[in-house]
Amino acid sequence: MALFGAKGGPHESESHALETRPFADDAPLSASRRIVAAILLQDMQTRFGRSYFSYVVAVAWPLSHAVFIMGAYLLVNELAPVGDDPAIFALTGALPYILCFYPGRTMPIIFLQNRQLLNMPVVRPVHIMASALTIELLTGSIVLILILGGAVIGGVDIVPHDLTTASVAVFATLFLGVGVGAFNVICTAVVGPFYLVFYIVSMIGLYITSGVYVPTWMIPESTRRFVEYNPLFNLVEWMRSAYYASYDPDLVNKPLVLGTATVALFLGLLGERFLRNKFYV
């Protein structure tokens, strides 16, 4: 009789177990979120120093790079080859490069700086990758806001005629950046830090052939057939199609950009699963 007490006996216990089971199942996910958040906060504090001012430097680096690219272009070119404002032409060329290049370069650096955390049993390589991906998306968004805000303060009309196209182009750029970044983490773990030299040289080559400084129709046909396979070239075209009617968004090879980003991210996650032993020192 004691098994069937005043509160419903075994039925009460069974109901309570069913109610609490989802919370128990969520425990590993909650633990992973806390680990990723802890790594993220540590990286923000220690990347360039011992305080959160370190993260200010992390934001200022790509921001100053973008300002330098735009400033150098405006110093040499008083007239834009397309449109009325050379600042917009420079902006739409610099943004895709900066928002793509820095996540791809910085995510492996975050991995290298936090590699010793893998000596802790609860930390896995995917935690460091997730933290790096999150912080680079945050950094890219902050850099974008600061660049656009600075342009507005400088009297530049940054509003595109097609806001949707511009927004999707920015999203695609960040997606490619973190996808390549995840792939670069694996390559850095396998090959070593010198892989980053190869990546930087490759990105410089892609930047030079991306049409940042010249409109599409000024590129010779024989050359354009090759540069059309450059994801960065397509991102610049995609961004400029939101501002200039002479740029047709339908001619942008969007499947190439999104496919490259997806494959790179997939290979990064696949490498984390099957090459996990390469992450440990």
Tab-separated table of C-alpha atoms in Angstrom:
chain	number	residue	atom	x	y	z
A	1	MET	CA	0.000	0.000	0.000
A	2	ALA	CA	2.905	2.333	0.628
A	3	LEU	CA	3.806	2.145	-3.084
A	4	PHE	CA	0.568	3.872	-3.910
A	5	GLY	CA	0.755	6.829	-1.571
A	6	ALA	CA	-1.336	9.917	-1.457
A	7	LYS	CA	0.311	11.503	-4.539
A	8	GLY	CA	-0.349	8.756	-7.046
A	9	GLY	CA	2.344	6.146	-6.379
A	10	PRO	CA	4.416	4.884	-9.326
A	11	HIS	CA	2.482	6.942	-11.861
A	12	GLU	CA	3.739	10.128	-10.185
A	13	SER	CA	7.377	8.942	-10.383
A	14	GLU	CA	7.039	7.874	-14.024
A	15	SER	CA	5.481	11.208	-14.998
A	16	HIS	CA	8.243	13.106	-13.193
A	17	ALA	CA	10.918	11.084	-15.007
A	18	LEU	CA	9.354	11.852	-18.388
A	19	GLU	CA	9.241	15.562	-17.550
A	20	THR	CA	12.873	15.771	-16.493
A	21	ARG	CA	14.356	13.562	-19.236
A	22	PRO	CA	14.500	16.340	-21.902
A	23	PHE	CA	16.548	18.490	-19.536
A	24	ALA	CA	18.949	15.616	-18.928
A	25	ASP	CA	19.278	15.034	-22.679
A	26	ASP	CA	20.084	18.721	-23.145
A	27	ALA	CA	22.973	18.610	-20.652
A	28	PRO	CA	25.770	17.785	-23.179
A	29	LEU	CA	24.589	20.577	-25.481
A	30	SER	CA	24.478	23.051	-22.603
A	31	ALA	CA	27.968	22.022	-21.545
A	32	SER	CA	29.249	22.518	-25.100
A	33	ARG	CA	27.689	25.984	-25.239
A	34	ARG	CA	29.411	26.938	-21.996
A	35	ILE	CA	32.763	25.625	-23.240
A	36	VAL	CA	32.457	27.525	-26.533
A	37	ALA	CA	31.463	30.709	-24.686
A	38	ALA	CA	34.414	30.369	-22.300
A	39	ILE	CA	36.877	29.903	-25.180
A	40	LEU	CA	35.328	32.867	-26.998
A	41	LEU	CA	35.666	35.169	-23.982
A	42	GLN	CA	39.225	34.030	-23.350
A	43	ASP	CA	40.180	34.720	-26.968
A	44	MET	CA	38.621	38.184	-26.814
A	45	GLN	CA	40.766	38.943	-23.765
A	46	THR	CA	44.079	37.387	-24.772
A	47	ARG	CA	44.498	37.610	-28.541
A	48	PHE	CA	46.546	40.830	-28.407
A	49	GLY	CA	46.919	41.430	-24.691
A	50	ARG	CA	45.467	40.681	-21.270
A	51	SER	CA	42.157	42.564	-21.321
A	52	TYR	CA	39.086	43.109	-23.480
A	53	PHE	CA	41.009	45.929	-25.176
A	54	SER	CA	42.638	43.049	-27.029
A	55	TYR	CA	39.404	42.574	-28.961
A	56	VAL	CA	39.414	46.244	-29.943
A	57	VAL	CA	42.724	45.574	-31.700
A	58	ALA	CA	41.205	42.489	-33.352
A	59	VAL	CA	38.443	44.684	-34.812
A	60	ALA	CA	40.768	47.571	-35.677
A	61	TRP	CA	43.053	45.352	-37.764
A	62	PRO	CA	40.608	44.487	-40.599
A	63	LEU	CA	38.974	47.897	-40.235
A	64	SER	CA	42.256	49.737	-40.833
A	65	HIS	CA	43.042	47.390	-43.735
A	66	ALA	CA	39.728	48.264	-45.391
A	67	VAL	CA	40.279	51.990	-44.811
A	68	PHE	CA	43.768	51.711	-46.322
A	69	ILE	CA	42.476	49.951	-49.460
A	70	MET	CA	39.703	52.492	-49.956
A	71	GLY	CA	41.928	55.462	-49.126
A	72	ALA	CA	44.637	54.350	-51.555
A	73	TYR	CA	42.075	53.962	-54.331
A	74	LEU	CA	40.472	57.357	-53.675
A	75	LEU	CA	43.876	59.023	-53.523
A	76	VAL	CA	44.712	57.821	-57.033
A	77	ASN	CA	41.247	57.963	-58.609
A	78	GLU	CA	39.130	61.094	-58.368
A	79	LEU	CA	36.525	59.710	-60.772
A	80	ALA	CA	34.778	56.354	-60.551
A	81	PRO	CA	34.713	54.102	-63.638
A	82	VAL	CA	31.084	53.383	-62.753
A	83	GLY	CA	28.578	55.688	-61.076
A	84	ASP	CA	29.172	59.121	-59.614
A	85	ASP	CA	30.941	58.328	-56.343
A	86	PRO	CA	34.370	56.643	-56.361
A	87	ALA	CA	33.949	55.907	-52.636
A	88	ILE	CA	31.082	53.505	-53.377
A	89	PHE	CA	33.121	51.764	-56.076
A	90	ALA	CA	36.032	51.362	-53.645
A	91	LEU	CA	33.729	50.267	-50.821
A	92	THR	CA	32.016	47.547	-52.855
A	93	GLY	CA	35.418	46.189	-53.845
A	94	ALA	CA	37.077	46.302	-50.422
A	95	LEU	CA	34.246	44.855	-48.324
A	96	PRO	CA	34.069	41.388	-49.946
A	97	TYR	CA	37.826	40.965	-49.664
A	98	ILE	CA	38.051	42.050	-46.015
A	99	LEU	CA	34.988	40.086	-44.858
A	100	CYS	CA	36.247	36.953	-46.613
A	101	PHE	CA	39.997	37.163	-46.029
A	102	TYR	CA	40.097	37.795	-42.285
A	103	PRO	CA	37.896	34.903	-41.064
A	104	GLY	CA	39.920	32.541	-43.243
A	105	ARG	CA	43.168	33.842	-41.749
A	106	THR	CA	42.102	34.369	-38.151
A	107	MET	CA	40.232	31.127	-37.429
A	108	PRO	CA	43.426	29.008	-37.747
A	109	ILE	CA	45.273	31.541	-35.575
A	110	ILE	CA	42.594	31.210	-32.883
A	111	PHE	CA	43.038	27.441	-33.068
A	112	LEU	CA	46.825	27.705	-32.683
A	113	GLN	CA	46.536	30.123	-29.752
A	114	ASN	CA	44.026	27.903	-27.925
A	115	ARG	CA	45.481	24.529	-28.848
A	116	GLN	CA	46.725	23.885	-25.318
A	117	LEU	CA	43.104	23.829	-24.128
A	118	LEU	CA	42.768	20.437	-25.806
A	119	ASN	CA	44.762	19.027	-22.888
A	120	MET	CA	41.563	19.458	-20.879
A	121	PRO	CA	39.366	16.346	-21.337
A	122	VAL	CA	36.145	18.343	-21.759
A	123	VAL	CA	37.480	20.487	-24.631
A	124	ARG	CA	37.349	19.099	-28.172
A	125	PRO	CA	38.601	20.613	-31.448
A	126	VAL	CA	35.034	21.350	-32.546
A	127	HIS	CA	34.627	23.632	-29.515
A	128	ILE	CA	37.573	25.769	-30.623
A	129	MET	CA	36.287	25.801	-34.220
A	130	ALA	CA	32.797	26.848	-33.104
A	131	SER	CA	34.249	29.587	-30.921
A	132	ALA	CA	36.444	30.866	-33.761
A	133	LEU	CA	33.527	30.818	-36.205
A	134	THR	CA	31.297	32.736	-33.792
A	135	ILE	CA	33.845	35.408	-32.954
A	136	GLU	CA	34.729	35.946	-36.622
A	137	LEU	CA	31.069	36.393	-37.565
A	138	LEU	CA	30.794	38.915	-34.724
A	139	THR	CA	33.980	40.706	-35.763
A	140	GLY	CA	32.930	40.819	-39.415
A	141	SER	CA	29.557	42.301	-38.468
A	142	ILE	CA	31.183	44.967	-36.283
A	143	VAL	CA	33.696	45.867	-39.011
A	144	LEU	CA	30.866	46.134	-41.547
A	145	ILE	CA	28.848	48.441	-39.277
A	146	LEU	CA	31.870	50.651	-38.541
A	147	ILE	CA	32.830	50.964	-42.220
A	148	LEU	CA	29.295	51.836	-43.273
A	149	GLY	CA	28.919	54.208	-40.321
A	150	GLY	CA	32.184	55.942	-41.194
A	151	ALA	CA	31.071	56.275	-44.810
A	152	VAL	CA	27.796	57.899	-43.719
A	153	ILE	CA	29.676	60.337	-41.471
A	154	GLY	CA	31.906	61.131	-44.451
A	155	GLY	CA	28.858	62.065	-46.515
A	156	VAL	CA	28.756	58.938	-48.695
A	157	ASP	CA	25.330	57.687	-49.751
A	158	ILE	CA	25.694	53.991	-48.907
A	159	VAL	CA	22.060	52.977	-49.521
A	160	PRO	CA	21.961	50.532	-52.475
A	161	HIS	CA	19.147	50.500	-54.994
A	162	ASP	CA	18.637	46.803	-54.148
A	163	LEU	CA	19.006	46.298	-50.404
A	164	THR	CA	18.113	42.601	-50.577
A	165	THR	CA	20.892	41.837	-53.050
A	166	ALA	CA	23.411	43.759	-50.945
A	167	SER	CA	22.367	41.932	-47.766
A	168	VAL	CA	22.566	38.503	-49.405
A	169	ALA	CA	25.977	39.380	-50.876
A	170	VAL	CA	27.276	40.275	-47.397
A	171	PHE	CA	25.866	37.043	-45.975
A	172	ALA	CA	27.469	35.019	-48.783
A	173	THR	CA	30.801	36.751	-48.159
A	174	LEU	CA	30.767	35.946	-44.438
A	175	PHE	CA	29.651	32.391	-45.201
A	176	LEU	CA	32.572	31.910	-47.569
A	177	GLY	CA	34.952	33.466	-45.041
A	178	VAL	CA	34.019	31.147	-42.161
A	179	GLY	CA	33.760	28.144	-44.495
A	180	VAL	CA	37.294	28.702	-45.742
A	181	GLY	CA	38.337	29.430	-42.159
A	182	ALA	CA	37.064	26.027	-40.987
A	183	PHE	CA	38.926	24.341	-43.848
A	184	ASN	CA	42.069	26.312	-43.003
A	185	VAL	CA	41.896	25.150	-39.387
A	186	ILE	CA	42.152	21.546	-40.594
A	187	CYS	CA	44.967	22.347	-43.028
A	188	THR	CA	46.876	24.212	-40.320
A	189	ALA	CA	46.453	21.310	-37.898
A	190	VAL	CA	47.767	18.848	-40.506
A	191	VAL	CA	50.437	20.911	-42.298
A	192	GLY	CA	51.416	23.401	-39.609
A	193	PRO	CA	51.412	27.214	-39.273
A	194	PHE	CA	53.279	27.676	-42.564
A	195	TYR	CA	50.060	26.772	-44.375
A	196	LEU	CA	48.852	30.284	-43.541
A	197	VAL	CA	51.598	31.715	-45.762
A	198	PHE	CA	50.151	29.736	-48.672
A	199	TYR	CA	46.653	30.982	-47.832
A	200	ILE	CA	47.713	34.642	-47.657
A	201	VAL	CA	49.593	34.445	-50.972
A	202	SER	CA	46.592	32.725	-52.578
A	203	MET	CA	44.208	35.403	-51.308
A	204	ILE	CA	46.445	38.163	-52.659
A	205	GLY	CA	46.262	36.483	-56.067
A	206	LEU	CA	42.478	36.181	-55.843
A	207	TYR	CA	42.260	39.819	-54.742
A	208	ILE	CA	44.320	41.074	-57.692
A	209	THR	CA	42.111	39.157	-60.142
A	210	SER	CA	38.795	39.998	-58.459
A	211	GLY	CA	38.042	43.165	-60.406
A	212	VAL	CA	38.275	45.353	-57.308
A	213	TYR	CA	39.815	48.275	-59.196
A	214	VAL	CA	38.274	47.863	-62.645
A	215	PRO	CA	34.730	47.148	-63.848
A	216	THR	CA	33.985	43.837	-65.522
A	217	TRP	CA	33.810	45.121	-69.085
A	218	MET	CA	37.333	46.529	-68.871
A	219	ILE	CA	38.756	43.030	-68.296
A	220	PRO	CA	39.785	41.323	-71.573
A	221	GLU	CA	37.467	38.499	-72.616
A	222	SER	CA	40.297	35.958	-72.620
A	223	THR	CA	41.137	36.851	-69.017
A	224	ARG	CA	37.552	37.118	-67.837
A	225	ARG	CA	36.873	33.490	-68.751
A	226	PHE	CA	39.352	32.490	-66.055
A	227	VAL	CA	38.591	35.072	-63.353
A	228	GLU	CA	34.904	34.141	-63.453
A	229	TYR	CA	35.913	31.037	-61.493
A	230	ASN	CA	37.312	33.243	-58.734
A	231	PRO	CA	34.777	33.295	-55.850
A	232	LEU	CA	36.044	36.711	-54.760
A	233	PHE	CA	35.449	38.106	-58.262
A	234	ASN	CA	31.845	36.903	-58.084
A	235	LEU	CA	31.381	38.403	-54.618
A	236	VAL	CA	32.568	41.803	-55.855
A	237	GLU	CA	30.206	41.529	-58.837
A	238	TRP	CA	27.402	40.462	-56.517
A	239	MET	CA	27.944	43.424	-54.195
A	240	ARG	CA	28.209	45.954	-57.011
A	241	SER	CA	25.066	44.648	-58.692
A	242	ALA	CA	23.184	46.022	-55.674
A	243	TYR	CA	24.486	49.533	-56.427
A	244	TYR	CA	24.938	49.742	-60.198
A	245	ALA	CA	22.329	48.970	-62.843
A	246	SER	CA	25.129	48.095	-65.292
A	247	TYR	CA	25.993	45.070	-63.115
A	248	ASP	CA	23.535	42.219	-63.660
A	249	PRO	CA	23.083	40.036	-60.538
A	250	ASP	CA	21.872	37.164	-62.727
A	251	LEU	CA	25.339	36.944	-64.303
A	252	VAL	CA	26.986	36.355	-60.929
A	253	ASN	CA	27.982	32.716	-60.428
A	254	LYS	CA	26.204	32.384	-57.099
A	255	PRO	CA	26.306	28.558	-57.034
A	256	LEU	CA	30.111	28.774	-57.281
A	257	VAL	CA	30.328	31.067	-54.241
A	258	LEU	CA	27.824	29.200	-52.076
A	259	GLY	CA	29.075	25.810	-53.240
A	260	THR	CA	32.682	26.691	-52.417
A	261	ALA	CA	31.646	27.921	-48.964
A	262	THR	CA	29.543	24.822	-48.271
A	263	VAL	CA	32.208	22.366	-49.431
A	264	ALA	CA	34.926	24.176	-47.444
A	265	LEU	CA	32.818	24.157	-44.270
A	266	PHE	CA	31.866	20.501	-44.796
A	267	LEU	CA	35.509	19.496	-45.294
A	268	GLY	CA	36.438	21.431	-42.166
A	269	LEU	CA	33.847	19.605	-40.059
A	270	LEU	CA	34.712	16.278	-41.698
A	271	GLY	CA	38.389	16.841	-40.992
A	272	GLU	CA	37.632	17.636	-37.358
A	273	ARG	CA	35.886	14.272	-37.108
A	274	PHE	CA	38.386	12.033	-38.904
A	275	LEU	CA	41.675	13.898	-38.383
A	276	ARG	CA	41.107	14.748	-34.745
A	277	ASN	CA	44.445	13.267	-33.671
A	278	LYS	CA	46.235	15.930	-35.764
A	279	PHE	CA	44.883	18.662	-33.503
A	280	TYR	CA	46.748	17.518	-30.431
A	281	VAL	CA	50.345	18.570	-29.851
